[in-house]
Amino acid sequence: MALAGLGLSVREAAPAVAPVPAVRAGTLVFTSGQLPIREGELLATGRVGDALGVADGQTCAQWCVLNALAAIKSEIGDLGQVKRIVKVVVYVASGTLFADQALVANGASELLGRVFGDAGRHARSVIGVSALPLDAPVEVELVVEIDPCLV
């Protein structure tokens, strides 16, 4: 895994708005929606396309992924058990005329590709919404497969 090589680390799972940050079902781990929280604070608030630009949204999406990985780590103990990223769902709080949600989601997808290589290739859905919890601009959910030999 290339997190350290990218100068990134996974800390303890951020306090979740949802009571359960991740659950395991067989060889799959599903995260609750993760917000762009860094050091206990939202990285940004508001809607992309209004107060925030695409680059801001991409940075938020990356922090959401880091928090999702922390949630997965809290469930399985070691991110080395991740066999592949299966599905990514990205919600983007969008200004009225904003239509580049997929570009925002690229921040999440590209980070997962850099960290996990081919195992980071995934199916993806991107949804534009009018608002997210705590006025966050982005929320990300992950589904990952873990090595069945390590379950």
Coordinates of C-alpha atoms in Angstrom, one line a residue:
M1 CA 0.0 0.0 0.0
A2 CA 1.4 3.4 -1.0
L3 CA -0.1 5.8 1.6
A4 CA 3.2 6.5 3.2
G5 CA 4.9 7.0 -0.2
L6 CA 2.3 9.7 -0.9
G7 CA 3.0 11.4 2.4
L8 CA -0.4 10.4 3.7
S9 CA -1.4 8.4 6.8
V10 CA -4.6 6.8 8.1
R11 CA -5.3 8.0 11.6
E12 CA -7.9 6.8 14.0
A13 CA -11.4 6.7 12.6
A14 CA -13.0 10.2 12.7
P15 CA -16.0 10.5 14.9
A16 CA -18.9 9.5 12.7
V17 CA -22.2 11.2 12.2
A18 CA -23.5 7.6 11.9
P19 CA -23.1 5.5 15.0
V20 CA -21.3 2.7 13.1
P21 CA -18.4 3.7 10.8
A22 CA -18.0 0.4 9.0
V23 CA -19.4 -3.1 9.0
R24 CA -18.1 -6.4 7.7
A25 CA -20.3 -8.9 5.8
G26 CA -18.2 -11.9 4.9
T27 CA -15.3 -10.7 2.7
L28 CA -16.9 -7.2 2.2
V29 CA -16.5 -4.2 4.3
F30 CA -19.0 -1.3 3.9
T31 CA -18.4 2.1 5.3
S32 CA -20.9 4.6 6.5
G33 CA -20.7 7.9 4.6
Q34 CA -17.5 9.7 5.6
L35 CA -17.1 13.4 5.6
P36 CA -14.0 15.5 4.9
I37 CA -12.9 15.8 8.6
R38 CA -9.3 16.6 9.4
E39 CA -8.1 16.9 13.0
G40 CA -11.7 16.9 14.3
E41 CA -12.9 19.7 12.0
L42 CA -14.6 19.8 8.6
L43 CA -12.1 20.8 6.0
A44 CA -14.7 23.0 4.3
T45 CA -18.5 23.7 4.3
G46 CA -20.9 24.7 1.6
R47 CA -21.8 23.6 -1.9
V48 CA -19.4 23.0 -4.8
G49 CA -20.2 25.3 -7.6
D50 CA -21.2 28.1 -5.2
A51 CA -18.6 28.9 -2.5
L52 CA -16.3 26.0 -3.5
G53 CA -14.6 25.0 -6.7
V54 CA -13.9 21.6 -8.2
A55 CA -10.4 21.5 -6.7
D56 CA -11.8 22.2 -3.3
G57 CA -14.3 19.4 -3.8
Q58 CA -11.5 17.0 -4.9
T59 CA -9.5 17.7 -1.8
C60 CA -12.6 17.1 0.3
A61 CA -13.2 13.8 -1.5
Q62 CA -9.6 12.7 -0.8
W63 CA -10.1 13.4 3.0
C64 CA -13.3 11.5 2.9
V65 CA -11.4 8.5 1.4
L66 CA -8.8 8.8 4.2
N67 CA -11.5 8.8 6.8
A68 CA -13.2 5.8 5.1
L69 CA -9.9 3.9 5.1
A70 CA -9.6 4.7 8.8
A71 CA -13.1 3.3 9.4
I72 CA -12.1 0.1 7.5
K73 CA -8.9 -0.2 9.5
S74 CA -10.9 0.1 12.7
E75 CA -13.1 -2.8 11.5
I76 CA -10.4 -5.2 10.2
G77 CA -7.3 -4.0 12.0
D78 CA -4.9 -3.8 9.0
L79 CA -5.4 -2.2 5.6
G80 CA -3.0 -4.8 4.2
Q81 CA -6.0 -7.1 4.2
V82 CA -7.8 -5.1 1.5
K83 CA -7.9 -7.1 -1.6
R84 CA -9.6 -4.6 -3.8
I85 CA -11.8 -1.5 -3.8
V86 CA -15.2 -2.7 -5.1
K87 CA -17.5 0.4 -5.1
V88 CA -17.2 4.1 -4.3
V89 CA -20.2 6.3 -3.9
V90 CA -19.6 10.0 -3.8
Y91 CA -22.2 12.6 -2.8
V92 CA -21.5 16.2 -3.8
A93 CA -23.4 19.1 -2.3
S94 CA -23.9 21.0 -5.5
G95 CA -24.8 24.6 -6.4
T96 CA -27.9 25.0 -8.5
L97 CA -26.1 24.9 -11.9
F98 CA -23.1 22.7 -11.0
A99 CA -22.8 19.7 -13.2
D100 CA -19.2 18.5 -12.7
Q101 CA -19.8 16.1 -9.8
A102 CA -17.8 13.4 -11.6
L103 CA -14.7 15.7 -11.6
V104 CA -15.1 16.1 -7.8
A105 CA -15.3 12.3 -7.4
N106 CA -12.1 11.9 -9.4
G107 CA -10.3 13.2 -6.3
A108 CA -11.5 10.0 -4.4
S109 CA -10.9 7.6 -7.3
E110 CA -7.5 8.9 -8.2
L111 CA -6.3 8.6 -4.6
L112 CA -7.5 5.1 -4.3
G113 CA -5.7 4.2 -7.6
R114 CA -2.5 5.7 -6.3
V115 CA -2.8 3.9 -3.0
F116 CA -4.0 0.5 -4.1
G117 CA -2.8 0.3 -7.8
D118 CA -4.9 -2.0 -9.9
A119 CA -6.8 -3.2 -6.7
G120 CA -8.0 0.4 -6.4
R121 CA -10.0 0.3 -9.7
H122 CA -13.6 0.3 -8.8
A123 CA -17.2 0.8 -9.8
R124 CA -18.5 4.3 -8.9
S125 CA -21.6 6.3 -8.5
V126 CA -21.7 10.1 -8.1
I127 CA -24.7 11.9 -6.9
G128 CA -25.3 15.7 -6.7
V129 CA -27.4 16.7 -3.7
S130 CA -28.6 20.0 -2.3
A131 CA -27.1 19.5 1.2
L132 CA -25.1 17.0 3.2
P133 CA -24.8 16.5 7.0
L134 CA -23.0 19.3 8.9
D135 CA -23.1 21.4 5.6
A136 CA -20.2 19.2 4.3
P137 CA -19.5 19.6 0.6
V138 CA -18.7 15.9 -0.1
E139 CA -19.5 12.5 1.5
V140 CA -17.9 9.2 0.4
E141 CA -18.9 5.6 1.0
L142 CA -16.6 2.7 0.2
V143 CA -17.1 -1.0 -0.3
V144 CA -14.0 -3.1 -0.1
E145 CA -13.2 -6.8 -0.5
I146 CA -10.8 -8.2 2.1
D147 CA -8.6 -11.3 1.6
P148 CA -10.8 -14.3 2.4
C149 CA -7.8 -16.1 3.9
L150 CA -7.6 -13.3 6.5
V151 CA -11.3 -13.2 7.5

